[in-house]
Amino acid sequence: MNSKENKLTFSRRNFLRTSALASGGIMIGFNLFTACKPNVKPSIDIENLNFNDFNAFIKISDNGYVTIYSPNPEIGQGVKTSMPMIIAEELDVEWDKVHVVQAKYNKKEYTRQVAGGSQSIRKGWDALRQTGATTKQMLINAAATKWGVDSSTCKAFKGIITNDKEETIGYGEVVKEAALLEVPEKVELKKPSEYTIIGTDAVNVDLDKITTGKPLFGLDYKAENMLYASVLRPPAFGQKLESFDDGEAKKVTGVLEVLRFGDKVAVLGKNTWAAMKGKKAIKAVWKDAGELESTLEHDKILNGILDNEKLDVRREDGNVKKAFAEADKVIERTYHSPFLPHNCLEPMNFYANVTDEKVHLVGPIQTPQWTVGRVANLLKRKEEEIELEMTRMGGGFGRRLYGDFALEAAEVSSLAKKPVKVIFSREDDMTDGIYRPAIKYRISASLKDGEITGYHLKEAAINSNMYGLIPHFFPAGCISNYKVSSGNYKSNITTGAWRAPYTNFLAFAEQSFFDELAQEMGKDPVQLRIELLQNVKDNADEKIEYSGERMESTIKLAAEKGGWGKSKEGVFQGFSAYYSHNTHVAELAEVELKDGVPVVTKVVAAVDCGIVVNPTGAINQIQGGVIDGIGHAMYGNLTFENGKPSNKNFDTYRLIRMNETPKVEVHFVQNELSPTGLGEPGLPPAGGAVSNAIYRALNTRLYKQPFIDEVGEKSKVLG
């Protein structure tokens, strides 16, 4: 919907449906409230006020304070703050009178209760605004009826309705009457210039609880008579459990029960440490049931795929083969990325209590609906019998999409007939993960008369059906002869989405390649990108997902704010720009040499994500993505030997450290377009910007992640 179109028309039936779309909305139904006056300060903690329910999204207290339920999972991306801000804006209530609560999973009342793909705000934008605006209009209509005036003579602001006679009435005084009225056929949405909440800085609604240690996260959850479960899983991908001896485990103080389920063994204890100690005492015999793979073998396999001419073609424009044959020069480079674990600060965990009456689930999960369906199938129960409560998550990054830990908890509870909480140790988390797969890209380009005439991107991936590449992103449409093809090796190692799926490594490969092309062509890297984008602006191909105009403006903003080409002596710059998750991001990295070691000191990011709902939260998301992107590009590397992960904890697995993080400066392209994602798009361009800057500092091109393998252990991002 065009953000400048402010009038909406829909029936009562459509209102009830569209209100629930895309994780936002309201099903109107009110209780009686007393007056809601402006400038009223709460006399007690807002959480303890007497709130009255009137739908699945909103409760209002008798003095006008509002509770808004946030239906989507909160993994640190800020939707528990920003989604309620959108409702509150159009409802026209003061933000400091809003209390936010995490909603439970509810298939009837909410739609798309998912945290993934940076889509929550984008998908919920229209429905959330419609919800607030329609509710406000119904309250205005009720007030007008009470006064005996036309509703067009009334307006609402900060929970107070005023007529042209300057009479006022609070929302709470007309709620009962509003519930009896028809849903208005037309509602007026605010213009961006009228926003008082959207676009202003809002503190994370959970900040006080987080900083004071209140129980918000899955690891915090406790229930009466709950047991703790530590699970022994196959030590190598491709192995199964043959037998086990639990004699020593049962001698551990606090261990109550040992259960086998499938190829796993659960040790149940009175506390976490008893369960984990008991698990270590299990003597298990494992048998090989599949190939036990190693990193060196993977490297050979991926090279073999790239050398294969019979790959799956994802997109083909023009005639790449002819362009290459007629070229003055063909440049070809190969880029390699390793497996990566997710390394969420909070390890996987989940609570389950399976009884004859119901299945009660509580924990950190990005996909509650999918999880409920899988648990129902596992236990042969109806979905209606399953109640799932979502806790705040200490990181997700795609790992908590899969819910294997929730299924473990449900199965163990069902077998034990007790409430159980499964808890992963850090070693469990890293050795039994769902990883970003190892991938290689081979990129070739033909040059003729100083221009790029052909481009071929090949992908070789472990389990690419779980990953894949994006054939319709930049530079699709920019080069007339363009081809994208891919091949896949099916592995026993579990792989899946990792922050900014598809693009987290592809962006580095392509943006590094274009930097090298610019050098070969004798062109400025920023100018080359802008020239290429001119070719896509008039392209009628609807498959192309990015906007040439928006990408160009983002590139220019980053170049301007970062002072591209104007750095002082001893500062080396690198540039990168990428579109992912519906958002355009350009980044300029600065590297300095300290004792001959390249150090990333600053990154300037320009972002076009449409309207920014919460600037503070938006900046935090981009900064986090940039630092995450730099850290994994520099250091992240999970290897396998005979099916076993070589790294089990942070003593051997390298992460970016506090003193290695550069300053990250964020700028947003100002427009009135509907908002898009922010949790992931800041990450993909980071690796390319840093590698291009390191090249200018050391005259060394980087083709493999982690960079530390190519520039040496001393090359640290010291910040």
XYZ file of C-alpha atoms in Angstrom:
719
model
C 0.000 0.000 0.000
C 1.289 3.474 -0.824
C 2.234 5.134 2.452
C 0.734 8.408 1.215
C -2.728 6.905 0.859
C -4.385 7.592 4.185
C -8.011 6.562 3.654
C -9.000 2.946 3.981
C -12.345 1.337 3.260
C -13.432 -2.017 4.632
C -16.437 -3.779 6.120
C -16.776 -5.094 9.678
C -15.850 -8.578 8.433
C -12.799 -7.237 6.603
C -11.797 -5.209 9.637
C -11.831 -8.249 11.865
C -9.743 -10.143 9.329
C -7.255 -7.456 8.300
C -6.824 -6.424 11.908
C -5.314 -9.788 12.657
C -3.105 -9.881 9.587
C 0.626 -10.155 9.822
C 0.888 -10.294 13.604
C -0.996 -7.090 14.265
C -4.531 -6.074 14.883
C -7.485 -6.040 17.171
C -10.850 -7.685 17.543
C -12.937 -4.977 19.117
C -14.759 -5.743 22.325
C -14.748 -3.304 25.198
C -15.374 -3.143 28.919
C -16.532 -0.113 30.891
C -13.822 2.286 32.000
C -13.674 5.459 34.022
C -12.264 8.763 32.862
C -8.929 9.010 31.085
C -7.456 12.443 31.757
C -4.253 13.949 30.372
C -1.094 14.328 32.435
C -2.131 11.710 34.978
C 0.862 10.071 36.612
C 0.566 6.486 37.851
C 0.301 6.302 41.609
C 1.596 2.732 41.601
C 3.499 0.384 39.325
C 1.653 0.275 36.003
C 1.889 -3.527 35.944
C -0.209 -3.709 39.090
C -3.060 -1.513 37.919
C -6.522 -2.973 37.451
C -6.525 -3.677 33.726
C -9.645 -4.700 31.849
C -9.465 -6.993 28.825
C -11.263 -6.020 25.675
C -9.413 -8.023 23.018
C -6.380 -10.142 22.354
C -4.167 -7.100 21.817
C -5.221 -4.379 24.201
C -6.204 -3.907 27.832
C -7.021 -0.532 29.434
C -6.965 0.294 33.119
C -9.665 2.287 34.806
C -7.464 5.398 34.731
C -6.575 5.158 31.065
C -3.317 3.258 31.044
C -3.035 0.852 28.131
C -1.515 -2.611 27.884
C -0.597 -3.723 24.368
C 0.230 -7.361 23.757
C 3.154 -7.992 21.420
C 2.435 -11.223 19.515
C 5.774 -11.791 17.772
C 8.751 -13.493 19.430
C 11.377 -11.098 20.805
C 14.952 -12.178 20.064
C 16.601 -8.808 20.626
C 15.415 -7.292 17.347
C 13.149 -4.870 19.219
C 9.682 -5.853 17.953
C 8.320 -5.989 21.501
C 8.914 -2.234 21.548
C 8.361 -1.141 17.937
C 5.183 -3.089 17.085
C 3.223 -1.662 20.039
C 4.577 1.794 19.125
C 2.762 1.530 15.781
C -0.575 0.670 17.427
C -0.127 3.375 20.063
C 0.635 5.971 17.375
C -2.618 5.485 15.485
C -4.613 4.877 18.673
C -3.296 8.253 19.821
C -2.297 7.449 23.385
C 0.762 8.644 25.236
C 3.630 6.175 25.020
C 4.465 6.563 28.705
C 0.989 5.262 29.491
C 1.558 2.062 27.526
C 2.618 -1.203 29.144
C 3.813 -3.980 26.816
C 3.365 -7.702 27.455
C 4.596 -10.683 25.450
C 1.577 -12.545 24.088
C 1.286 -16.326 24.139
C 1.042 -18.304 20.929
C -2.552 -17.969 19.719
C -3.422 -19.212 16.244
C -6.947 -17.761 16.371
C -6.090 -14.226 17.427
C -2.705 -13.644 15.777
C -1.167 -14.258 12.370
C 2.520 -14.757 11.532
C 3.831 -15.136 15.080
C 7.327 -15.604 13.713
C 10.697 -13.980 14.294
C 12.703 -14.487 11.132
C 13.710 -12.860 7.890
C 13.485 -9.338 9.353
C 9.817 -9.305 8.355
C 7.849 -8.524 11.541
C 7.527 -4.758 11.073
C 7.255 -4.964 7.283
C 4.460 -7.525 7.411
C 2.660 -5.915 10.322
C 2.914 -2.243 9.334
C -0.446 -1.737 7.607
C -2.478 -3.984 9.896
C -1.056 -2.474 13.078
C -1.812 1.050 11.900
C -5.308 0.072 10.812
C -5.907 -1.460 14.210
C -4.993 1.686 16.110
C -6.745 4.051 13.717
C -9.977 2.058 13.577
C -10.142 1.747 17.350
C -9.592 5.482 17.734
C -12.311 6.277 15.200
C -14.804 4.053 17.003
C -14.055 5.878 20.247
C -14.512 9.225 18.492
C -17.827 8.083 17.020
C -19.009 7.025 20.467
C -18.086 10.402 21.934
C -19.871 12.200 19.095
C -23.016 10.153 19.714
C -22.883 10.977 23.404
C -22.552 14.685 22.649
C -25.106 14.589 19.830
C -22.670 16.053 17.302
C -21.185 14.916 13.997
C -18.023 12.847 14.455
C -16.239 14.995 11.862
C -16.255 17.825 14.421
C -14.312 15.688 16.911
C -10.689 14.728 17.177
C -8.553 12.648 19.523
C -5.128 13.322 20.960
C -3.262 11.543 23.751
C -6.312 9.578 24.847
C -8.623 12.610 24.996
C -11.453 13.343 22.539
C -12.359 16.983 21.880
C -15.263 18.523 19.944
C -15.531 21.930 18.299
C -17.094 23.318 21.480
C -13.857 22.463 23.299
C -15.621 19.788 25.349
C -13.382 16.839 26.246
C -13.909 13.256 27.229
C -11.458 10.426 27.918
C -11.311 7.171 26.018
C -12.370 5.278 29.118
C -15.652 7.175 29.348
C -16.893 6.056 25.939
C -15.503 2.556 25.605
C -18.768 0.812 26.421
C -20.704 2.888 23.873
C -18.007 2.370 21.227
C -18.425 -1.382 21.445
C -22.049 -1.055 20.305
C -21.296 0.934 17.159
C -20.609 -0.312 13.642
C -17.022 -0.492 12.499
C -16.449 2.669 10.413
C -16.202 2.196 6.669
C -13.341 4.680 6.379
C -10.543 5.505 8.768
C -7.970 8.230 8.436
C -4.379 7.145 8.905
C -1.909 9.700 10.143
C 0.543 11.308 7.770
C 4.188 10.792 8.745
C 4.409 14.500 9.572
C 1.769 13.929 12.262
C 3.599 11.145 14.081
C 4.352 11.743 17.744
C 5.552 8.236 18.675
C 6.817 6.664 15.447
C 10.213 8.149 14.625
C 11.020 9.050 18.225
C 13.503 7.232 20.436
C 11.899 4.672 22.723
C 13.788 2.702 25.330
C 13.494 -1.072 25.072
C 10.366 -1.944 27.056
C 12.238 -4.727 28.890
C 15.338 -2.679 29.687
C 14.669 -2.243 33.409
C 13.917 -5.933 33.842
C 16.992 -6.951 31.868
C 19.343 -4.694 33.810
C 17.889 -5.687 37.188
C 17.923 -9.408 36.458
C 14.200 -10.052 36.349
C 13.144 -13.458 34.930
C 12.464 -12.816 31.230
C 14.465 -15.455 29.405
C 13.903 -19.147 28.884
C 16.751 -20.035 31.239
C 14.986 -18.028 33.964
C 11.756 -20.011 33.791
C 10.896 -22.276 36.712
C 7.803 -24.305 37.565
C 6.715 -26.332 40.559
C 8.208 -29.861 40.653
C 10.215 -29.133 37.503
C 13.145 -31.421 36.718
C 16.204 -30.435 34.709
C 17.257 -32.556 31.756
C 20.678 -32.781 30.133
C 20.683 -34.764 26.907
C 23.456 -36.982 25.575
C 23.434 -36.872 21.770
C 25.558 -38.626 19.124
C 29.094 -37.144 19.252
C 29.450 -37.210 15.460
C 27.078 -36.490 12.608
C 26.502 -39.880 11.007
C 26.441 -41.888 14.252
C 23.638 -43.557 16.198
C 23.307 -44.930 19.724
C 23.892 -48.683 20.029
C 23.802 -49.087 23.824
C 24.604 -47.280 27.069
C 25.398 -47.927 30.730
C 23.797 -45.480 33.179
C 25.075 -47.106 36.387
C 27.549 -44.352 37.293
C 25.150 -41.625 36.231
C 22.515 -42.801 38.693
C 25.057 -42.562 41.515
C 25.418 -38.802 41.001
C 23.725 -36.866 43.792
C 20.588 -35.199 42.462
C 20.120 -37.486 39.450
C 16.606 -38.950 39.557
C 16.076 -40.747 36.266
C 17.775 -41.713 33.002
C 15.690 -42.157 29.842
C 16.499 -43.183 26.295
C 14.549 -41.612 23.450
C 15.625 -42.409 19.927
C 19.395 -42.096 19.658
C 19.578 -39.809 22.690
C 19.743 -40.252 26.459
C 18.170 -37.754 28.878
C 19.484 -37.475 32.426
C 16.906 -35.893 34.755
C 18.050 -34.175 37.905
C 16.998 -31.864 40.693
C 19.195 -29.123 39.249
C 21.194 -28.305 36.129
C 24.551 -29.372 37.485
C 23.353 -32.758 38.686
C 21.835 -33.475 35.265
C 24.969 -32.365 33.405
C 27.298 -34.303 35.714
C 25.120 -37.375 35.316
C 25.248 -37.051 31.529
C 29.052 -37.051 31.609
C 28.954 -40.293 33.594
C 26.951 -42.133 30.909
C 29.010 -44.783 29.111
C 27.625 -44.959 25.582
C 28.500 -47.095 22.594
C 27.988 -45.420 19.221
C 27.834 -47.011 15.785
C 28.451 -45.428 12.394
C 25.258 -45.079 10.401
C 26.450 -42.713 7.681
C 29.522 -41.006 6.284
C 31.659 -39.258 8.914
C 32.651 -36.107 7.056
C 35.659 -33.819 7.465
C 36.434 -30.256 6.433
C 39.197 -31.265 4.000
C 36.768 -33.603 2.230
C 34.185 -30.832 2.034
C 36.721 -28.532 0.402
C 37.410 -31.074 -2.339
C 33.696 -31.765 -2.824
C 32.861 -28.068 -3.236
C 35.680 -27.590 -5.729
C 34.347 -30.538 -7.702
C 30.881 -28.999 -7.831
C 32.275 -25.694 -9.143
C 34.184 -27.559 -11.845
C 30.992 -29.291 -12.977
C 29.432 -27.664 -16.025
C 26.017 -29.211 -15.335
C 24.847 -27.017 -12.466
C 21.276 -25.900 -11.835
C 20.671 -22.591 -13.617
C 18.861 -20.111 -11.358
C 18.841 -17.198 -13.794
C 20.237 -16.574 -17.262
C 20.099 -13.329 -19.238
C 21.623 -12.926 -22.684
C 24.530 -15.141 -23.736
C 27.299 -15.338 -21.147
C 29.298 -17.909 -23.107
C 29.431 -15.630 -26.153
C 30.337 -12.591 -24.046
C 33.238 -14.491 -22.498
C 34.431 -15.726 -25.906
C 34.486 -12.206 -27.336
C 36.006 -10.519 -24.278
C 39.289 -8.673 -24.112
C 39.780 -10.262 -20.704
C 37.974 -12.654 -18.344
C 38.520 -12.371 -14.609
C 37.654 -15.318 -12.360
C 37.871 -15.593 -8.573
C 36.771 -18.208 -6.012
C 35.555 -17.379 -2.498
C 35.211 -19.827 0.388
C 33.286 -19.689 3.664
C 33.269 -22.248 6.500
C 30.522 -23.707 8.651
C 29.445 -21.364 11.450
C 27.559 -22.046 14.681
C 25.005 -19.496 15.905
C 26.537 -18.953 19.358
C 23.496 -17.376 20.971
C 24.416 -15.900 24.347
C 21.606 -17.948 25.897
C 22.095 -21.652 25.043
C 19.094 -23.634 23.800
C 16.534 -24.555 26.442
C 12.830 -25.334 26.732
C 10.238 -26.351 29.327
C 7.490 -28.918 28.782
C 4.827 -30.398 31.008
C 2.899 -33.146 29.206
C -0.243 -34.306 30.994
C -3.405 -36.078 29.930
C -5.239 -32.730 29.932
C -2.787 -30.566 28.003
C 0.775 -29.946 26.880
C 2.280 -26.827 28.443
C 5.349 -25.435 26.668
C 7.434 -22.434 27.712
C 10.635 -21.113 26.231
C 12.581 -19.129 23.626
C 11.351 -20.019 20.148
C 11.247 -18.089 16.851
C 8.557 -20.294 15.278
C 5.794 -21.027 17.803
C 3.185 -22.173 15.291
C 5.494 -24.622 13.531
C 6.708 -25.886 16.904
C 3.191 -26.486 18.193
C 2.355 -28.441 15.052
C 5.476 -30.586 15.317
C 4.936 -31.294 19.012
C 1.324 -32.237 18.308
C 2.482 -34.651 15.615
C 5.220 -36.095 17.845
C 2.906 -36.731 20.794
C -0.172 -37.590 18.708
C -2.108 -34.765 20.331
C -4.455 -32.108 18.983
C -2.919 -28.669 18.525
C -5.754 -27.239 20.647
C -4.353 -29.172 23.612
C -1.003 -27.417 23.403
C -0.331 -24.127 25.191
C 2.902 -22.373 24.262
C 4.292 -19.346 26.105
C 7.149 -17.418 24.555
C 9.953 -16.021 26.670
C 12.416 -13.367 25.630
C 15.413 -14.874 23.835
C 19.082 -14.286 24.464
C 19.782 -14.285 20.733
C 18.338 -16.333 17.912
C 20.132 -15.618 14.609
C 18.123 -18.429 12.989
C 19.052 -21.201 15.448
C 15.777 -20.896 17.346
C 13.740 -21.284 14.170
C 14.048 -25.048 14.342
C 12.724 -25.968 17.790
C 14.485 -29.344 18.085
C 15.110 -28.510 21.736
C 11.375 -27.947 22.290
C 10.588 -31.335 20.793
C 13.192 -32.923 23.061
C 11.577 -31.338 26.122
C 8.109 -32.487 25.076
C 9.236 -36.063 24.412
C 11.211 -36.367 27.649
C 8.333 -34.933 29.700
C 5.925 -37.336 28.028
C 8.156 -40.312 28.900
C 8.933 -39.154 32.441
C 5.371 -37.961 33.097
C 6.880 -34.969 34.870
C 7.494 -31.304 34.054
C 10.935 -31.096 32.463
C 13.262 -28.353 31.319
C 15.898 -29.334 28.751
C 19.055 -27.226 28.986
C 21.973 -27.256 26.556
C 25.491 -26.582 27.787
C 27.694 -24.429 25.556
C 29.329 -27.631 24.318
C 25.902 -29.068 23.468
C 25.055 -25.855 21.654
C 28.169 -25.901 19.471
C 28.457 -29.634 18.781
C 24.790 -30.387 18.097
C 23.886 -27.266 16.191
C 22.121 -26.380 12.973
C 24.960 -24.560 11.256
C 25.507 -22.097 8.482
C 26.768 -24.427 5.727
C 30.160 -24.210 4.118
C 29.878 -22.570 0.686
C 32.111 -21.676 -2.228
C 31.364 -19.088 -4.905
C 33.192 -18.802 -8.199
C 32.572 -15.507 -9.971
C 33.669 -14.753 -13.518
C 33.310 -11.524 -15.489
C 34.208 -10.572 -19.047
C 35.590 -7.146 -19.953
C 35.282 -5.654 -23.435
C 36.292 -2.118 -24.390
C 36.530 -1.165 -20.738
C 33.035 -2.379 -19.807
C 31.602 -5.449 -18.069
C 29.897 -7.508 -20.755
C 29.290 -10.813 -18.978
C 28.929 -12.167 -15.451
C 28.627 -15.728 -14.144
C 28.115 -16.596 -10.479
C 28.485 -20.245 -9.460
C 27.593 -21.595 -6.045
C 28.695 -24.876 -4.474
C 27.111 -25.481 -1.075
C 26.660 -28.064 1.617
C 22.901 -28.702 1.735
C 22.085 -25.794 -0.583
C 18.445 -26.828 -0.507
C 18.559 -25.428 3.036
C 20.471 -22.355 1.935
C 20.804 -21.389 -1.725
C 21.649 -18.082 -3.363
C 19.710 -15.082 -4.528
C 19.702 -14.821 -8.354
C 17.608 -11.648 -8.577
C 19.637 -9.370 -6.292
C 22.405 -7.007 -7.452
C 23.884 -7.190 -10.074
C 20.867 -8.845 -11.782
C 19.565 -6.412 -14.414
C 22.788 -4.400 -14.418
C 24.699 -6.637 -16.834
C 23.078 -7.800 -20.076
C 24.791 -11.203 -20.127
C 24.220 -12.572 -16.647
C 24.045 -16.111 -15.286
C 23.625 -17.673 -11.844
C 23.965 -21.421 -11.239
C 24.381 -23.683 -8.246
C 25.184 -27.194 -7.083
C 24.587 -29.054 -3.857
C 26.183 -31.707 -1.676
C 23.827 -33.416 0.769
C 25.505 -33.797 4.121
C 24.692 -35.542 7.408
C 25.639 -32.301 9.155
C 22.533 -30.301 9.993
C 22.460 -26.884 8.330
C 19.973 -24.057 8.122
C 19.366 -20.333 8.348
C 22.076 -18.185 9.907
C 21.719 -14.432 10.375
C 21.013 -12.869 6.953
C 20.591 -16.213 5.184
C 21.874 -16.472 1.609
C 23.579 -13.082 1.694
C 25.818 -13.180 4.792
C 28.720 -14.539 2.719
C 27.551 -13.908 -0.851
C 27.670 -10.147 -0.239
C 31.352 -10.371 0.723
C 32.185 -12.425 -2.356
C 30.386 -10.199 -4.850
C 31.377 -6.891 -3.288
C 35.021 -7.934 -3.096
C 34.851 -9.048 -6.713
C 33.398 -5.722 -7.874
C 36.131 -3.866 -6.033
C 38.700 -5.900 -7.928
C 36.845 -5.337 -11.212
C 36.893 -1.581 -10.604
C 40.636 -1.702 -10.112
C 41.091 -3.698 -13.311
C 38.909 -1.198 -15.207
C 40.649 1.817 -13.711
C 37.411 3.079 -12.144
C 36.460 4.312 -8.712
C 34.652 1.412 -6.913
C 31.767 3.600 -5.773
C 31.324 5.139 -9.202
C 31.363 1.702 -10.866
C 28.441 0.578 -8.702
C 26.490 3.734 -9.488
C 27.111 3.328 -13.234
C 25.896 -0.275 -13.152
C 22.741 0.727 -11.282
C 21.715 3.027 -14.130
C 21.072 -0.108 -16.202
C 18.514 -1.531 -13.797
C 16.421 1.591 -13.261
C 14.333 1.073 -16.391
C 14.431 -2.719 -16.267
C 10.906 -4.127 -16.489
C 11.875 -7.505 -15.022
C 9.577 -7.965 -12.019
C 11.814 -10.691 -10.603
C 14.481 -8.150 -9.724
C 13.951 -7.482 -6.047
C 16.113 -4.458 -5.266
C 15.618 -0.843 -6.331
C 18.309 0.782 -8.425
C 17.227 4.243 -7.256
C 17.181 3.342 -3.571
C 20.495 1.520 -3.722
C 22.108 4.469 -5.495
C 20.885 6.962 -2.900
C 22.138 4.691 -0.113
C 25.558 4.380 -1.745
C 25.818 8.145 -2.165
C 24.820 8.763 1.453
C 27.451 6.343 2.774
C 30.127 7.832 0.516
C 29.215 11.356 1.623
C 28.979 10.659 5.364
C 32.080 8.479 5.326
C 34.158 10.918 3.293
C 34.926 8.430 0.525
C 38.261 9.263 -1.103
C 38.992 11.969 1.474
C 40.615 9.954 4.253
C 43.678 11.275 6.006
C 47.080 9.720 5.455
C 47.371 6.269 6.992
C 43.630 5.548 6.841
C 42.569 3.003 4.210
C 38.969 2.834 3.052
C 36.851 -0.003 1.705
C 33.324 0.165 0.312
C 30.464 -2.309 0.031
C 26.730 -2.081 -0.730
C 24.073 -4.753 -0.623
C 20.327 -5.323 -0.609
C 18.827 -8.017 1.585
C 15.595 -8.569 3.522
C 13.976 -5.702 1.594
C 16.515 -3.148 2.860
C 19.359 -1.364 1.074
C 22.594 -0.863 3.056
C 25.943 0.639 2.067
C 28.994 0.582 4.325
C 32.363 2.303 4.298
C 35.071 0.741 6.487
C 38.265 2.422 7.623
C 41.417 0.434 8.395
C 44.672 1.670 9.904
C 47.980 -0.142 10.292
C 49.273 -0.439 13.839
C 52.666 -2.101 14.026
C 51.964 -3.429 10.551
C 48.672 -4.990 11.581
C 45.410 -3.841 9.901
C 42.934 -2.515 12.434
C 39.320 -1.626 11.607
C 38.721 1.668 13.380
C 35.422 2.866 11.955
C 32.464 1.818 9.826
C 29.930 4.259 8.380
C 26.639 2.665 7.389
C 23.860 4.199 5.297
C 20.493 2.474 5.400
C 17.267 2.763 3.426
C 14.646 0.876 5.433
C 11.758 3.270 4.792
C 10.167 4.909 7.829
C 12.191 4.277 10.975
C 9.818 3.368 13.794
C 12.270 3.531 16.700
C 15.565 5.253 15.785
C 17.418 4.061 18.895
C 16.459 0.463 18.272
C 17.187 0.783 14.555
C 20.696 2.095 15.168
C 21.350 -0.713 17.640
C 20.291 -3.305 15.072
C 22.594 -1.946 12.365
C 25.528 -1.575 14.759
C 25.050 -5.116 16.010
C 24.822 -6.492 12.481
C 27.975 -4.687 11.364
C 29.996 -5.923 14.341
C 28.628 -9.443 13.948
C 29.518 -9.365 10.249
C 33.063 -8.162 10.909
C 33.617 -10.649 13.729
C 32.558 -13.726 11.783
C 34.305 -12.626 8.598
C 37.524 -12.110 10.547
C 37.476 -15.074 12.920
C 34.533 -17.508 12.600
C 35.544 -21.019 11.562
C 33.935 -24.315 12.627
C 35.738 -27.359 11.249
C 34.821 -31.060 11.294
C 36.922 -34.180 11.682
C 35.273 -37.574 11.172
C 31.829 -36.016 11.632
C 32.743 -34.252 14.879
C 32.942 -30.472 15.322
C 36.529 -29.558 16.206
C 35.482 -26.595 18.330
C 33.327 -27.205 21.396
C 33.582 -23.946 23.336
C 34.954 -20.426 23.208
C 38.409 -21.508 24.371
C 39.046 -22.740 20.821
C 36.349 -20.977 18.786
C 37.266 -17.370 17.990
C 34.707 -14.579 18.367
C 35.194 -10.834 18.056
C 36.106 -9.232 21.383
C 35.001 -6.012 22.983
C 38.278 -4.210 22.278
C 38.148 -5.330 18.648
C 34.902 -3.587 17.764
C 35.180 -0.411 15.680
C 33.053 2.687 15.975
C 29.910 2.220 13.892
C 28.171 5.358 12.629
C 24.660 4.919 11.208
C 22.696 7.193 8.851
C 19.209 6.599 7.457
C 17.863 7.645 4.069
C 14.868 9.846 4.839
C 11.640 8.955 3.054
C 7.993 8.106 3.777
C 8.000 4.576 2.388
C 6.705 1.654 4.437
C 9.367 0.227 6.773
C 11.443 -2.851 5.996
C 13.772 -5.128 7.958
C 16.735 -4.163 10.138
C 17.805 -7.199 12.161
C 19.814 -8.743 9.334
C 20.613 -6.319 6.445
C 23.461 -4.573 8.280
C 25.545 -7.755 8.389
C 26.113 -8.776 4.717
C 28.010 -5.664 3.498
C 30.414 -5.619 6.475
C 32.799 -8.334 5.328
C 33.195 -6.823 1.874
C 33.841 -3.318 3.179
C 36.532 -4.591 5.563
C 38.227 -6.875 3.011
C 38.370 -4.045 0.473
C 39.906 -1.736 3.081
C 42.454 -4.383 4.091
C 43.430 -4.710 0.447
C 44.272 -1.009 0.303
C 46.264 -1.320 3.524
C 48.217 -4.495 2.686
C 47.816 -4.837 -1.100
C 46.434 -8.326 -0.395
C 43.094 -9.568 -1.721
C 41.093 -11.817 0.588
C 39.149 -14.737 -0.858
C 38.539 -16.926 2.151
C 36.845 -16.497 5.493
C 37.909 -16.212 8.180
C 40.286 -13.465 7.087
C 42.648 -14.316 9.915
C 43.688 -17.415 7.940
C 44.938 -15.248 5.092
C 46.424 -12.243 6.874
C 47.796 -14.131 9.890
C 46.990 -14.388 13.589
C 48.453 -10.943 14.274
C 45.916 -9.270 11.980
C 43.278 -8.483 14.574
C 40.399 -6.032 14.414
C 41.447 -4.128 17.531
C 38.911 -1.270 17.296
